[in-house]
Structures are given as C-alpha cells and as structure tokens.
Short mmCIF file of C-alpha atoms in Angstrom, two decimals:
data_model
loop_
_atom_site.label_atom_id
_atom_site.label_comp_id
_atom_site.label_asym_id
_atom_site.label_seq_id
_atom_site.Cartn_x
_atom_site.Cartn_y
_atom_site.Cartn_z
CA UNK A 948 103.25 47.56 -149.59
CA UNK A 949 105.12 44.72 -151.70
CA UNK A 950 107.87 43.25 -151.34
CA UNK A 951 110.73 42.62 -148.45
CA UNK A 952 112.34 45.75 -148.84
CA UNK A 953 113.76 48.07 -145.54
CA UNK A 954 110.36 50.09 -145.66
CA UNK A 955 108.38 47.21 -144.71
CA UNK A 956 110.39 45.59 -142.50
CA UNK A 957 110.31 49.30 -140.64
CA UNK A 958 107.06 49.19 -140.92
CA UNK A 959 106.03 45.99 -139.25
CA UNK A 960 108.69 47.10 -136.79
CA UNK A 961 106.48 50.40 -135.93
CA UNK A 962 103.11 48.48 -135.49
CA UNK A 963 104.84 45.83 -133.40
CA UNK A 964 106.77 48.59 -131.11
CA UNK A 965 103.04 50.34 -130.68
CA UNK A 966 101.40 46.84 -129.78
CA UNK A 967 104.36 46.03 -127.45
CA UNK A 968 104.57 48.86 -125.27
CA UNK A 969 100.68 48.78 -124.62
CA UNK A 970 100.69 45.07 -123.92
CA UNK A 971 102.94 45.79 -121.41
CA UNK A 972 101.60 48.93 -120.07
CA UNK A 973 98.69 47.08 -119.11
CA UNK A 974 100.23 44.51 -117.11
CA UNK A 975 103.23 46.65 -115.88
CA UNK A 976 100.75 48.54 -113.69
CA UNK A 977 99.99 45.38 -111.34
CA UNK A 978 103.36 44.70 -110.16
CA UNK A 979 104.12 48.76 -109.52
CA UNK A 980 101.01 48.59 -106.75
CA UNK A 981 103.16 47.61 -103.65
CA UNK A 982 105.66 50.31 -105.11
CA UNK A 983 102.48 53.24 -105.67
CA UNK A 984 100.84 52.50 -102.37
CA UNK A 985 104.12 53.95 -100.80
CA UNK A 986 103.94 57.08 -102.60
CA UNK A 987 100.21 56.92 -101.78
CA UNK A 988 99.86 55.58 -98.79
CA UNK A 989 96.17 55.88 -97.63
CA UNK A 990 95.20 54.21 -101.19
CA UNK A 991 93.16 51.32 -100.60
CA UNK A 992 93.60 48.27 -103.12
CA UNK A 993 90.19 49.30 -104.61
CA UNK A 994 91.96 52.24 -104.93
CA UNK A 995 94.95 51.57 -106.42
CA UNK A 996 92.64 49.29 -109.03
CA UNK A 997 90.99 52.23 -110.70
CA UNK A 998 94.51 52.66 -111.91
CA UNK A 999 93.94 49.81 -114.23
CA UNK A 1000 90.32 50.44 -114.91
CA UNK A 1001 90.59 53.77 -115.91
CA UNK A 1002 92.96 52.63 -118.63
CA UNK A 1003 90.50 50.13 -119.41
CA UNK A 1004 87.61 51.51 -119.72
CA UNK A 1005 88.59 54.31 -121.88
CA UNK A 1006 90.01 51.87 -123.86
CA UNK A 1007 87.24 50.06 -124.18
CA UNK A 1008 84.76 52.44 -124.87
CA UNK A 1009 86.76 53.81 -127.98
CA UNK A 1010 87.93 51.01 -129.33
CA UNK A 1011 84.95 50.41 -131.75
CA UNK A 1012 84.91 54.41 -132.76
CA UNK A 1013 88.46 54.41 -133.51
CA UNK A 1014 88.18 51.25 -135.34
CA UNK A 1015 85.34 52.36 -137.51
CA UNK A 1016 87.59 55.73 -137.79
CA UNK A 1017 90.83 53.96 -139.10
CA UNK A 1018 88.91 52.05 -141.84
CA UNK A 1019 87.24 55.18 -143.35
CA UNK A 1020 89.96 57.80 -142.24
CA UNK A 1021 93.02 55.52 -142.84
CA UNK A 1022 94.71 53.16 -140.70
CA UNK A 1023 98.17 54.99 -140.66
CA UNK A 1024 96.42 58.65 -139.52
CA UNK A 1025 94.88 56.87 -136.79
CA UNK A 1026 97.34 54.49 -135.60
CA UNK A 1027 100.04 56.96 -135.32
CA UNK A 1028 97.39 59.83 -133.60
CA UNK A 1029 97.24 57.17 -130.73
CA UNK A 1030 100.84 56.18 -130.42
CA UNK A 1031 101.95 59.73 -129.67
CA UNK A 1032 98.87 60.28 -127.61
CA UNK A 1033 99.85 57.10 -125.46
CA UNK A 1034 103.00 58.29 -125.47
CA UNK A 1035 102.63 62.22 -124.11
CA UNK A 1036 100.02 60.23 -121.09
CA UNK A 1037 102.94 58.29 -120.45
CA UNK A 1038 105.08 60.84 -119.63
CA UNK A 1039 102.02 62.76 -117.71
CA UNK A 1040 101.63 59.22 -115.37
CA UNK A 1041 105.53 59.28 -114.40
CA UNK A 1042 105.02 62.86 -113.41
CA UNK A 1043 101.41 62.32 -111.48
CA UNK A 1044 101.39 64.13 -108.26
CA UNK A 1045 98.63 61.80 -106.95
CA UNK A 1046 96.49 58.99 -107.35
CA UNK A 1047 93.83 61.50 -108.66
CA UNK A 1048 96.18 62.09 -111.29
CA UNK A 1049 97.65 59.43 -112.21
CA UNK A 1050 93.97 57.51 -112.67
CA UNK A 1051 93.11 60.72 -114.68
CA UNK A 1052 96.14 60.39 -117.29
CA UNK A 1053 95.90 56.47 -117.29
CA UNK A 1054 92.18 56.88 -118.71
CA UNK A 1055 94.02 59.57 -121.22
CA UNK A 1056 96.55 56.64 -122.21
CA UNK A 1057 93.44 54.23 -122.79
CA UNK A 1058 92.21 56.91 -125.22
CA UNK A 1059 95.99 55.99 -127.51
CA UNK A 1060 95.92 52.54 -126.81
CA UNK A 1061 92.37 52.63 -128.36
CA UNK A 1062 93.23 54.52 -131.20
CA UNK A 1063 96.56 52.19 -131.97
CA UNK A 1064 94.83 48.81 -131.24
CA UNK A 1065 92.79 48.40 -134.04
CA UNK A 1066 94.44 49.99 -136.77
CA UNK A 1067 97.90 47.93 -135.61
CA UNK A 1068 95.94 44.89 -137.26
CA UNK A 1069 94.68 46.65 -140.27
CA UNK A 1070 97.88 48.04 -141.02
CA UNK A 1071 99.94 44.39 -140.29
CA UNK A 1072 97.76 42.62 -142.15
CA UNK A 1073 98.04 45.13 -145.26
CA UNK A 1074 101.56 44.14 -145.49
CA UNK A 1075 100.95 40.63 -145.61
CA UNK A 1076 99.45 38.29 -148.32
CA UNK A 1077 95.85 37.05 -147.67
CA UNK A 1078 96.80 33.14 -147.72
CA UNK A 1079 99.50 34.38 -145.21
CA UNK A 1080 97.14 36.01 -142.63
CA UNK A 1081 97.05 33.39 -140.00
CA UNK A 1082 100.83 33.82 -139.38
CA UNK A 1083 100.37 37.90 -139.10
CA UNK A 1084 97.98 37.46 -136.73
CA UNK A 1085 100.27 34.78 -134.59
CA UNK A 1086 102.80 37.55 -134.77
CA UNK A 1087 100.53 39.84 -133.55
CA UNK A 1088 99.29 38.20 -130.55
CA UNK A 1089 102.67 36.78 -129.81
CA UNK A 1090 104.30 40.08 -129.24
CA UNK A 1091 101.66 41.17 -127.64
CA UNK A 1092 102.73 37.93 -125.05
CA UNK A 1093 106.04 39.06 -125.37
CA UNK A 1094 105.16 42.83 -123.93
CA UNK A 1095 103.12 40.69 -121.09
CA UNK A 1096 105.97 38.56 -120.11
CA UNK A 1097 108.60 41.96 -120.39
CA UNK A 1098 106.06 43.65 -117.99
CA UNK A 1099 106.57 41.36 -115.08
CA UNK A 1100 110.52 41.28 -114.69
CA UNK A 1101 111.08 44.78 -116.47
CA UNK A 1102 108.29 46.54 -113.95
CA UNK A 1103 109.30 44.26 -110.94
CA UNK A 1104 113.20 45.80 -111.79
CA UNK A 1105 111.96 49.54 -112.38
CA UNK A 1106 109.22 49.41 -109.45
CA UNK A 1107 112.45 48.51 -107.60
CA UNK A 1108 113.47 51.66 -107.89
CA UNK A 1109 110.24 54.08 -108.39
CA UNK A 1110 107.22 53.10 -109.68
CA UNK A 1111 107.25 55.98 -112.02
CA UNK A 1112 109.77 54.53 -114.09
CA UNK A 1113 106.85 51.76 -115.17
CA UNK A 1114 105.73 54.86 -117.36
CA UNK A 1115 109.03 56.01 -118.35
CA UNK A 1116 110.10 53.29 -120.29
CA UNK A 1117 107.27 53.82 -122.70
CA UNK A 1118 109.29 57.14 -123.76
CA UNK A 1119 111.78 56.48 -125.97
CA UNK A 1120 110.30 53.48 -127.88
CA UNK A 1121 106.97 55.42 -128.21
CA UNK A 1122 108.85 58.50 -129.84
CA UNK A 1123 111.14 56.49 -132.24
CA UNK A 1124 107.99 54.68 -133.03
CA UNK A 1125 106.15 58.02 -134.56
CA UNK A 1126 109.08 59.72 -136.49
CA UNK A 1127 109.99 56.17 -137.92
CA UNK A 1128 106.48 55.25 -138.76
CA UNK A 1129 105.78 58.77 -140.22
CA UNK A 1130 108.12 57.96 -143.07
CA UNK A 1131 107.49 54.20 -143.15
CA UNK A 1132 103.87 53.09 -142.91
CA UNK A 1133 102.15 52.74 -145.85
CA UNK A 1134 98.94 55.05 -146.92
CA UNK A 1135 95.44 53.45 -146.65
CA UNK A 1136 92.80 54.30 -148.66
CA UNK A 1137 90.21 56.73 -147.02
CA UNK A 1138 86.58 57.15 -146.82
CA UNK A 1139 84.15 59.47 -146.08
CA UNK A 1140 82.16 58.71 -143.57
CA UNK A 1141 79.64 60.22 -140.86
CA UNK A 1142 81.25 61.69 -137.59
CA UNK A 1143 82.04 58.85 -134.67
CA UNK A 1144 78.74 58.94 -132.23
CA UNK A 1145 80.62 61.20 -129.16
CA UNK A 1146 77.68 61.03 -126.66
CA UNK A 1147 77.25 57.19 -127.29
CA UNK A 1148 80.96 56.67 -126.47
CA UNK A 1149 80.50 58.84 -122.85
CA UNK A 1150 77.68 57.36 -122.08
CA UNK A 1151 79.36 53.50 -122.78
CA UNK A 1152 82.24 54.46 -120.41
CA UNK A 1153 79.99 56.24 -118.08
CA UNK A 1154 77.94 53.14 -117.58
CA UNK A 1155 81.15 51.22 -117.39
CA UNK A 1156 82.62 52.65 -114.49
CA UNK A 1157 79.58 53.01 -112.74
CA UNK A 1158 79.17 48.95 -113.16
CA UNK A 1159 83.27 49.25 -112.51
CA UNK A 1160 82.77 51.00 -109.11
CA UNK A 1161 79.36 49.31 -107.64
CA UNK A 1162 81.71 46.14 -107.51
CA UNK A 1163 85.07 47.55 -106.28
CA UNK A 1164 82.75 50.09 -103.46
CA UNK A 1165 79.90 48.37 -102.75
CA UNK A 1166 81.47 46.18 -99.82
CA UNK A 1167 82.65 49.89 -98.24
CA UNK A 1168 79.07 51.38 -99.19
CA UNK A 1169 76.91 48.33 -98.55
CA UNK A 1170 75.61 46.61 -101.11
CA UNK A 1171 71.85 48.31 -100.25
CA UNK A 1172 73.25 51.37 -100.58
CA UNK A 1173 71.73 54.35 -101.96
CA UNK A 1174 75.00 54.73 -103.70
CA UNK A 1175 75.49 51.00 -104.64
CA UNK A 1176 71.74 50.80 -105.80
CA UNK A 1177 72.07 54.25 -107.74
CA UNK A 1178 75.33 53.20 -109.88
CA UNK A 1179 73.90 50.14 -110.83
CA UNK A 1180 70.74 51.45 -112.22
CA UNK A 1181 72.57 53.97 -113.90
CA UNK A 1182 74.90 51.78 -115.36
CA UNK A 1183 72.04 49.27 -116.43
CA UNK A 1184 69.93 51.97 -117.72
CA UNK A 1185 73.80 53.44 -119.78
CA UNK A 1186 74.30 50.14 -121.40
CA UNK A 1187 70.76 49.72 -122.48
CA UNK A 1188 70.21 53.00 -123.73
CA UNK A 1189 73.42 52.40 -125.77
CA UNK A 1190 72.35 49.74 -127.22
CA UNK A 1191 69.05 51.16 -128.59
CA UNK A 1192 71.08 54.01 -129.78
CA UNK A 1193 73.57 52.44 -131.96
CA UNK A 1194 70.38 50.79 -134.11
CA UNK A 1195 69.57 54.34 -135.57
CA UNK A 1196 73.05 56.25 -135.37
CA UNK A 1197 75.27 56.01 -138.84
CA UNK A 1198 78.49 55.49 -136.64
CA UNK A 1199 77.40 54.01 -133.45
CA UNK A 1200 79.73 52.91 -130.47
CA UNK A 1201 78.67 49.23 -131.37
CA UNK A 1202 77.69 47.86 -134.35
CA UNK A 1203 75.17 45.65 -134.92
CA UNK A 1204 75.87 44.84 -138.00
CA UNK A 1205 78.84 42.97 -136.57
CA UNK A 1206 77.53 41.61 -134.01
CA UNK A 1207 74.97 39.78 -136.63
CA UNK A 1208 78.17 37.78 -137.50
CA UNK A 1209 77.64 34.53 -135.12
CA UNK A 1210 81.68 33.79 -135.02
CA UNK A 1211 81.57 37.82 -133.96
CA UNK A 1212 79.09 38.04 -131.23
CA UNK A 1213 80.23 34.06 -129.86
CA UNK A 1214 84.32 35.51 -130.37
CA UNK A 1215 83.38 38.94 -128.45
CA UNK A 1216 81.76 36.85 -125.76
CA UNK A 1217 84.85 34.39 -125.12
CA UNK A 1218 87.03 37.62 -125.41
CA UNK A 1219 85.19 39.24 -122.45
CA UNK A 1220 85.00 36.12 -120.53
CA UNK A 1221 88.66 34.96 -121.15
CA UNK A 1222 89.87 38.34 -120.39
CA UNK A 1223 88.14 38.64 -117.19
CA UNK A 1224 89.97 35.61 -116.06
CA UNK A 1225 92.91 37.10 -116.99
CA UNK A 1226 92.01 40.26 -114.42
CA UNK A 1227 91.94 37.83 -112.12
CA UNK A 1228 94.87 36.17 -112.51
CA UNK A 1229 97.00 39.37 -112.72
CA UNK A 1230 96.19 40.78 -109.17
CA UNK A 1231 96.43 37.73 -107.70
CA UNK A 1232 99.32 36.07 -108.57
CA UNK A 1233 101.57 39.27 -107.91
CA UNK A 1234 99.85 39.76 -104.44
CA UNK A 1235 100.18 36.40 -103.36
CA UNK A 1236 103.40 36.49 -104.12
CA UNK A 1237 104.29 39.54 -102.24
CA UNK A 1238 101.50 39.82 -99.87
CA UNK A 1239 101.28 35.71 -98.57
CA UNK A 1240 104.95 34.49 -99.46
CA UNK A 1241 106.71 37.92 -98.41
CA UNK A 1242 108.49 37.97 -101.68
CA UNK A 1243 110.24 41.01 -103.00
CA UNK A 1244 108.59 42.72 -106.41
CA UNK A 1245 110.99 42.00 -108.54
CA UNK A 1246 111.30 38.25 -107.07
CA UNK A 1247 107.65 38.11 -107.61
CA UNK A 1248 107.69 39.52 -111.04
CA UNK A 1249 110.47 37.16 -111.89
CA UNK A 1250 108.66 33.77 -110.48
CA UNK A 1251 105.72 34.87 -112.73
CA UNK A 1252 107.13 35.70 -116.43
CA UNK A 1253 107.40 31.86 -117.17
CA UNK A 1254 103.93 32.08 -118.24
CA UNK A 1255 103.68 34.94 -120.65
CA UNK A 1256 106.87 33.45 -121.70
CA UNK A 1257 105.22 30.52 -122.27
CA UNK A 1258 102.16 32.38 -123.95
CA UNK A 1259 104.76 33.99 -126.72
CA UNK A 1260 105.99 31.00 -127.68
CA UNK A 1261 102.53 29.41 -128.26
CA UNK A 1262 100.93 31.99 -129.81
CA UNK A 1263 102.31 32.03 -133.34
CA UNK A 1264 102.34 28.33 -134.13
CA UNK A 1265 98.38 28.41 -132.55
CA UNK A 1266 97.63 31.40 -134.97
CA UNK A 1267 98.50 29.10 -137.94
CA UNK A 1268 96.85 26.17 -136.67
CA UNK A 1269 93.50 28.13 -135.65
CA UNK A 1270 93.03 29.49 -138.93
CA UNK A 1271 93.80 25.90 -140.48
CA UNK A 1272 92.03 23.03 -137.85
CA UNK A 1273 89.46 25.67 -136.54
CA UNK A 1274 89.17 28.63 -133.70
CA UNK A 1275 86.52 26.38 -131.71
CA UNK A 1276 88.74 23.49 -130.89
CA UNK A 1277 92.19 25.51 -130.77
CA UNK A 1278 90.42 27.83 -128.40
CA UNK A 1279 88.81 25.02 -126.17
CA UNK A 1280 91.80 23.44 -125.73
CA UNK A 1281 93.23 26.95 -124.81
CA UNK A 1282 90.86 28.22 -122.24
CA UNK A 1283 90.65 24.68 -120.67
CA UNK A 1284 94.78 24.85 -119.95
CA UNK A 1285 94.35 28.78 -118.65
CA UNK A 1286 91.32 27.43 -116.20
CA UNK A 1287 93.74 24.23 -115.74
CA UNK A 1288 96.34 26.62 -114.25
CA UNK A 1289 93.96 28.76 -112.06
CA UNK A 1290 92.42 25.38 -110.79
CA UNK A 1291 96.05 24.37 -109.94
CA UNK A 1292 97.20 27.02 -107.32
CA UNK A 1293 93.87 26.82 -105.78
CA UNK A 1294 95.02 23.57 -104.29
CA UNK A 1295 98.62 23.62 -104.55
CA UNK A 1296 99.59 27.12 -103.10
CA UNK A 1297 99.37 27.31 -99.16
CA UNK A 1298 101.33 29.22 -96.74
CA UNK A 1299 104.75 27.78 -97.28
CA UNK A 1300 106.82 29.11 -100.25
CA UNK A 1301 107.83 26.66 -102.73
CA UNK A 1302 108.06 28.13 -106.37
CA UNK A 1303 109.44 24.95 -108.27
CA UNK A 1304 106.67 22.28 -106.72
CA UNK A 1305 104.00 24.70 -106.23
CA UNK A 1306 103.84 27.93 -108.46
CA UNK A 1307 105.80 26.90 -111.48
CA UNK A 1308 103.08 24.17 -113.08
CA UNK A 1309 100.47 26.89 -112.65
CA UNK A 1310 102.34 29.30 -114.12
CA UNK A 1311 103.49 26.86 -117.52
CA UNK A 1312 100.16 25.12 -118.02
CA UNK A 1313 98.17 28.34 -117.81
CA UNK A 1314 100.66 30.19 -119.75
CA UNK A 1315 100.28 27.95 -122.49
CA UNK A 1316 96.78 27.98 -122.26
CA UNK A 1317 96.87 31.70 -122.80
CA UNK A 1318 99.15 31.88 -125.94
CA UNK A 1319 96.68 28.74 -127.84
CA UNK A 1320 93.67 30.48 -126.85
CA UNK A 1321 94.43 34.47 -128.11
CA UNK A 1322 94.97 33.58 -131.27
CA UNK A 1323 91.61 31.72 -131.70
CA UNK A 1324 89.87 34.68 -130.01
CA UNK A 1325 91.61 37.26 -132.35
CA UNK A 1326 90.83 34.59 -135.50
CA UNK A 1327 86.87 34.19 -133.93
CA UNK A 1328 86.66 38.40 -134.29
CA UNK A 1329 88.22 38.60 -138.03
CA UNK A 1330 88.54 36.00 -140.00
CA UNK A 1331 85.15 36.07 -141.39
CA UNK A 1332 85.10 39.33 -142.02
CA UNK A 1333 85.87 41.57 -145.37
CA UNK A 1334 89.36 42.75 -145.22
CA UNK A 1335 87.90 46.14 -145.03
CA UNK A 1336 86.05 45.83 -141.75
CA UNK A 1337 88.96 44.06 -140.33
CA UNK A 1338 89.82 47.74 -138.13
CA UNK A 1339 86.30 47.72 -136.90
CA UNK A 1340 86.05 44.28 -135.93
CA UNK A 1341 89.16 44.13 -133.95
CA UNK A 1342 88.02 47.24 -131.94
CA UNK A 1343 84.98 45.57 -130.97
CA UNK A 1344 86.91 42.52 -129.97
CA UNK A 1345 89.31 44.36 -127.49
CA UNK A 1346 86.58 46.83 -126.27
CA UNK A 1347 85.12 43.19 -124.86
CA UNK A 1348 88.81 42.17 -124.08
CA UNK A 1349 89.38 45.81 -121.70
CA UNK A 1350 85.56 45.49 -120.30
CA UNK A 1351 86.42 41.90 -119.39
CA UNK A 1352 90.01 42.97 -117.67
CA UNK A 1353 88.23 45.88 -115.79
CA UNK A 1354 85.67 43.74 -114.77
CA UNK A 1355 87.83 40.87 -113.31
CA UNK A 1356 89.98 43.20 -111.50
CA UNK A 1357 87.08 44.81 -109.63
CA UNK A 1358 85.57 41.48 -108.79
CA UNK A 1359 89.46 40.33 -107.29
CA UNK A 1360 89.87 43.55 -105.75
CA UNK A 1361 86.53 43.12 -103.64
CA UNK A 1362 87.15 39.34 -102.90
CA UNK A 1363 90.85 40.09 -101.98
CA UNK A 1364 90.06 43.17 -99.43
CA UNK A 1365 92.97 44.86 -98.25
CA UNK A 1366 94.00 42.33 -96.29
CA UNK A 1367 93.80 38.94 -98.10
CA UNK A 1368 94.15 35.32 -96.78
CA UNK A 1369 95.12 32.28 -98.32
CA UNK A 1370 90.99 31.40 -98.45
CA UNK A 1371 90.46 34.86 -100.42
CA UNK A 1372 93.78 34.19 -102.96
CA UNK A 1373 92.43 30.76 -103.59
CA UNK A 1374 88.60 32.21 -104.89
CA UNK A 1375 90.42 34.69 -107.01
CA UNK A 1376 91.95 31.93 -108.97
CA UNK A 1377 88.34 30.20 -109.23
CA UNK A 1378 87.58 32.98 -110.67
CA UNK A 1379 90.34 33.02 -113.21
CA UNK A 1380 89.36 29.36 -113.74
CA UNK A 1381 85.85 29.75 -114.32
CA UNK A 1382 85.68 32.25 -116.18
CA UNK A 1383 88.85 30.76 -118.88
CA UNK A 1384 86.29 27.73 -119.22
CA UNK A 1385 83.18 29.76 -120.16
CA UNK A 1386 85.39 31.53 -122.80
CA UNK A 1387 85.88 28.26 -123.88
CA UNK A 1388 82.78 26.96 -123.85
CA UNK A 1389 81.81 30.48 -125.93
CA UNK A 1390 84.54 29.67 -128.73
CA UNK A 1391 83.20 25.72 -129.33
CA UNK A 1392 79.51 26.89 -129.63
CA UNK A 1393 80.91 28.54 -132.75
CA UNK A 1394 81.90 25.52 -134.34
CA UNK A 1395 83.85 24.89 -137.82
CA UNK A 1396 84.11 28.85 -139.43
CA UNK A 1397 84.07 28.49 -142.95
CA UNK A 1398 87.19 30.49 -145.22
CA UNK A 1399 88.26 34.30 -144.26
CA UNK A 1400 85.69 36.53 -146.72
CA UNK A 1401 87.63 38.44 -149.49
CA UNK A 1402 88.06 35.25 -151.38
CA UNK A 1403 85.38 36.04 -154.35
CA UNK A 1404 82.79 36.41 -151.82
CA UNK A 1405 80.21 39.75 -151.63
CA UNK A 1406 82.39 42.00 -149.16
CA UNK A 1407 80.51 44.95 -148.80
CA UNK A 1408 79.32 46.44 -146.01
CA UNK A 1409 75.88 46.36 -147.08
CA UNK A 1410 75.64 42.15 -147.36
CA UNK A 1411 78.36 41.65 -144.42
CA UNK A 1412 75.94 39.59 -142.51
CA UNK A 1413 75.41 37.72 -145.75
CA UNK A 1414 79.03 37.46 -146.49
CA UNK A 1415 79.94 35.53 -143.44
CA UNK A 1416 77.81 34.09 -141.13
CA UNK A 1417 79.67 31.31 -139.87
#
C-alpha cells in the first residue's frame, strides 16, 4: 500500500493498537498480583506466576508456526485471527472464576498474541519503503514501550479497583481494532505451503513448562525430588527431541534454516537473555515496592513508569541508529545501561523509602537501556533477512523473547519466596543485571551486519543462509 492516504494511516493504526494492547497485557499482569491474591487468597507467588507463564509459553511455542503461517497464508488473515482471539481470552480472564481459570485463558491469550506478533511486523513494514525500514521498526518497538509504560500506572489505577479490569481494558480497543483492520489492511500475497508441525509445537510448550515448573516447585518439592528430577528429564528429553524433529519436518516449530543465519542465532540468544532480565526486573520492582516500602499499587505502578517511559522515547531514534552505526554496539551500549540499572538498586535500595535518591536513577538509566537495546535485538533477528521471511524471523525472535520472560520470572519467583527480604530483592536485580550484560555480550559477538537482503541479493528461501550470513 502506497501512498499517505486515510487507508494507510488506518492501517498502521490497527497493527500498532494490536502490538499495544499485548505489550501491555504482558506487563499489566505483575502489578494486578497483590490485587488477584485477594480474590485468591491461598495462591502462593509461584502461583500467581504461572499467570504470566502460561501466557508466555503459549506464546512462545507458536510464535515460529504462526510466523511461518503469515508469510505463506498472508500476513493480514493471520494477524487479524489473533487479535480477535486475544481479544475473546481477554474477556474470558476478567470473567475467570479461579486461578485455574484464569492461567487456562491466559495460555489461550498467548495463542493471539502469537498469531498477531509476527505478522504486526510483516504487515508494518509492507507499508513502508525499504530504505525507510529502520524507522518502522523504531516505531514498532517504541509503542511496544509505550504499552509497557501504560501498563504500570493504567493497571496500578484499574487493580485499584478489581484486578479484572486489567483484562477489560483490552475490550474495546481489541474490537475496533478487527472491524477497522478488516476494511483497512492491505492483502499479502499467499503461498501454499505444508501444514504447521502440531505435535512439535505441544511438545515445545510441554517441555517448556515442565523446565517452567521444576524452577518455580522445586524449592516446595525438593530439588531431589522424584517430581523435580522427572520434569526436568522430561523437559530435557522435549527440547531435544524437538530439535531433531524440526531437521526432517517441512514446517517445523524451529527452523534451522534460520538459525544458520549467525546475526539470527547470536540476536535470538541476546533476545532470550535480555528478556529474562527483564522477568526479573518486573516482579521485583513492583514487589519491592509494595511488599518492602508498604506502597500502595497504584503508587508503586506510578514510581515505576519513568522507565518504560524512558524506553519509548529511546527506542525510535536507536532503531535508526542501529540499522545505520550497527546492532552490536547500539545493543552493547543498551544492555550495559539495563544491567547498569539492576546493579543500581542492588546497592541503593534498603529499608527506608526514598523514591527521588534511591529508585528514580534505577528506574531512568535502565529504562534507557531498555529502549537502545530492543531495537538492536529486533534489527539482529531481521535485518539480514529476505523481506519475505521477515514474519518467520520475528516469531522466532519473540518465541526466545517469551521463553526468556517465563524463565526469569520463575527463577525471581523461587529466589523471592513468599516472603521476601531486602537480601532476596537485591539477588533478583543481579539477576536482571547479569543477565542484560550477557545479552550484550551476545549482540557484540555479532559484530558489523552487512546491508538488509532484498537489495539485488539471492532472496530465496533456498540460498537464505547464502544470502545473509552476517
């Protein structure tokens, strides 16, 4: 779609509302806890987490079959299949009669998000000239800050009131979204293709949760456990056995093709990482806040938005510089801000509240950190790839980003207990730290990335590990 008409400004409107309103539904979550573990009351924070890792590992485990999908079924069928699929969950979670429930619907919600996340690239970049795809991807990531930094005062305000209303909210956006982007969204070009692999994607999130739930149980269980011992085997022998699958199946859950790509396999590796940290980071900061300072939700929520704030405003001026200086560097210097700001409350935060002297520097210099460093990660996963595997490689890169988020938040729920101390709050943000600067570390190894494919360059699928190796 040409031009600057109304169609395509509705358009870009449409993929931006669906990436929005699943940015914040992941974060929105964390600062509804204090508010859900009065409806359910003998919920344990381990618990409570499997509300976020449900989402996430549905999410992750279909993100590279719906991406695959969208670029031979068309990025428009598939992207709007997963907004009003996000949407109906959300109106299932607000209405969850218990925890059992509500985890159930949330892993239904990761099913939409998975189907909307990579085709909301394909489609934005569509409607964007190539020498102009650095800036559609700043605008990408940037809202997606922007739905981060609305989930912490708009959930802290709702949560105020019910927790239910976290889910609520996702209602009327979600259904203007599909009528409007019905009529509006361009039509991709299809392919035929063979059918997604359906036992490779339950046996991914299988192995998942079982990796998922040996962390968050195995302090109740014992790690020696029969049970502790038996998941993690299981989940070992699931990941493996995936692996070995998707080098014979036509449409595996990962593709190895891709992964072939070295700015591919380093960028999903930083993703993971980096988004681990970010796991971290979101439990603790909202518990400490709440849990250690006695601060209200909404307070708490409001004391921590200055960094996604921050993170929005970075994230489209970092998009354009990635693509033009080079992911490695923009992303060090990212991920070393995001550890600088975990590394920061460590020491600064004690017992006595003082947001200004002692929260607030965290919160800027890691918030900046996170809006350089997304960019670079979202460049590392598709900028050397041909525009047509764009959908697939964008799946792959947020099925490491939701594997990385479920991951941190079961290591922080273990290390945090049900009753944290200051000593506990302080490793979770070591955590956060540690594992921003491996992401970092993960982006530099890739080193200067030579010019997006599509430029004259062999693009098909057949020579893609030929077509961009750097």
């Amino acid at each position: 779609m040409s031009g600057n008409g109304p169609r395509r400004v509705m358009s870009i409107a449409v993929i931006l509302t669906g990436v929005f309103i699943s940015a914040v539904d992941m974060l929105i979550v964390n600062i509804a806890f204090p508010s859900m573990k009065e409806s359910f009351p003998t919920a344990s924070l381990t618990g409570l987490s499997w509300v976020m890792s449900a989402y996430a590992i549905t999410f992750a485990a279909l993100l590279l079959p719906s991406g695959r999908w969208a670029d031979r079924s068309g990025t428009k069928r598939v992207f709007l299949l997963g907004l009003a699929l996000f949407t109906l969950a959300s109106a299932v979670c607000a209405a969850a009669p218990s925890l059992e429930v509500l985890v159930a619907t949330r892993a239904v919600q990761g099913v939409g998000a998975a189907l909307m996340a990579p085709s909301s690239l394909g489609l934005l970049l569509g409607l964007f000239p190539p020498e102009r795809r650095g800036i559609a991807i700043g605008l990408w990531t940037a809202v997606g800050g922007v739905g981060s930094a609305a989930a912490l005062p708009l959930g802290g305000l709702l949560a105020e009131v019910d927790w239910r209303w976290v889910f609520v909210v996702n209602l009327p956006l979600g259904i203007a979204a599909v009528l409007i982007g019905a009529w509006s969204l361009p039509r991709s070009a299809t392919e035929d293709g063979p059918v997604p692999d359906l036992l490779g994607i339950a046996v991914l999130a299988a192995s998942v949760a079982a990796v998922v739930a040996t962390i968050t149980q195995g302090e109740t269980w014992g790690w020696g456990s029969a049970q502790v011992v038996g998941l993690s085997l299981a989940g070992a022998i699931g990941l493996l056995w995936t692996v070995r699958r998707a080098q014979s199946h036509p449409a595996p859950v990962l593709e190895p093709a891709l992964l072939k790509v070295r700015t591919v396999a380093l960028g999903n590796v930083a993703t993971g990482f980096f988004f681990m940290g970010v796991g971290a980071m979101a439990i603790s900061t909202i518990l400490f806040l709440t849990q250690v300072w006695r601060h209200s939700t909404l307070r708490g929520a409001l004391e921590i938005a200055p960094g996604p704030v921050m993170a929005a405003l970075f994230a489209v001026p970092s998009g354009i510089l990635a693509v033009r200086v080079g992911v490695h560097l923009v992303g060090l210097v990212g991920a070393s801000a995001f550890a600088a700001g975990g590394i920061w409350w460590t020491y600064a935060l004690d017992g006595t509240p003082d947001f200004p002297a002692h929260f607030l520097p965290g919160s800027i210099i890691g918030g900046i950190g996170f809006g350089v460093i997304l960019p670079a990660l979202a460049a590392a996963s598709t900028l050397s790839l041909p525009p047509e595997r764009v959908a697939t490689g964008t799946g792959m890169a947020s099925m490491s980003r939701q594997i990385g988020m479920a991951l941190g938040v079961a290591v922080v729920a273990v290390v945090l207990t049900d009753t944290p101390d200051l000593s506990s709050f302080r490793a979770s943000f070591m955590v956060m730290a540690g594992a921003g600067l491996l992401s970092g570390l993960a982006l530099f190894a890739i080193g200067p990335v030579r010019r997006p494919a599509g430029t004259g360059a062999d693009t098909s699928a057949d020579h893609l590990p030929h077509a961009a190796t750097r």
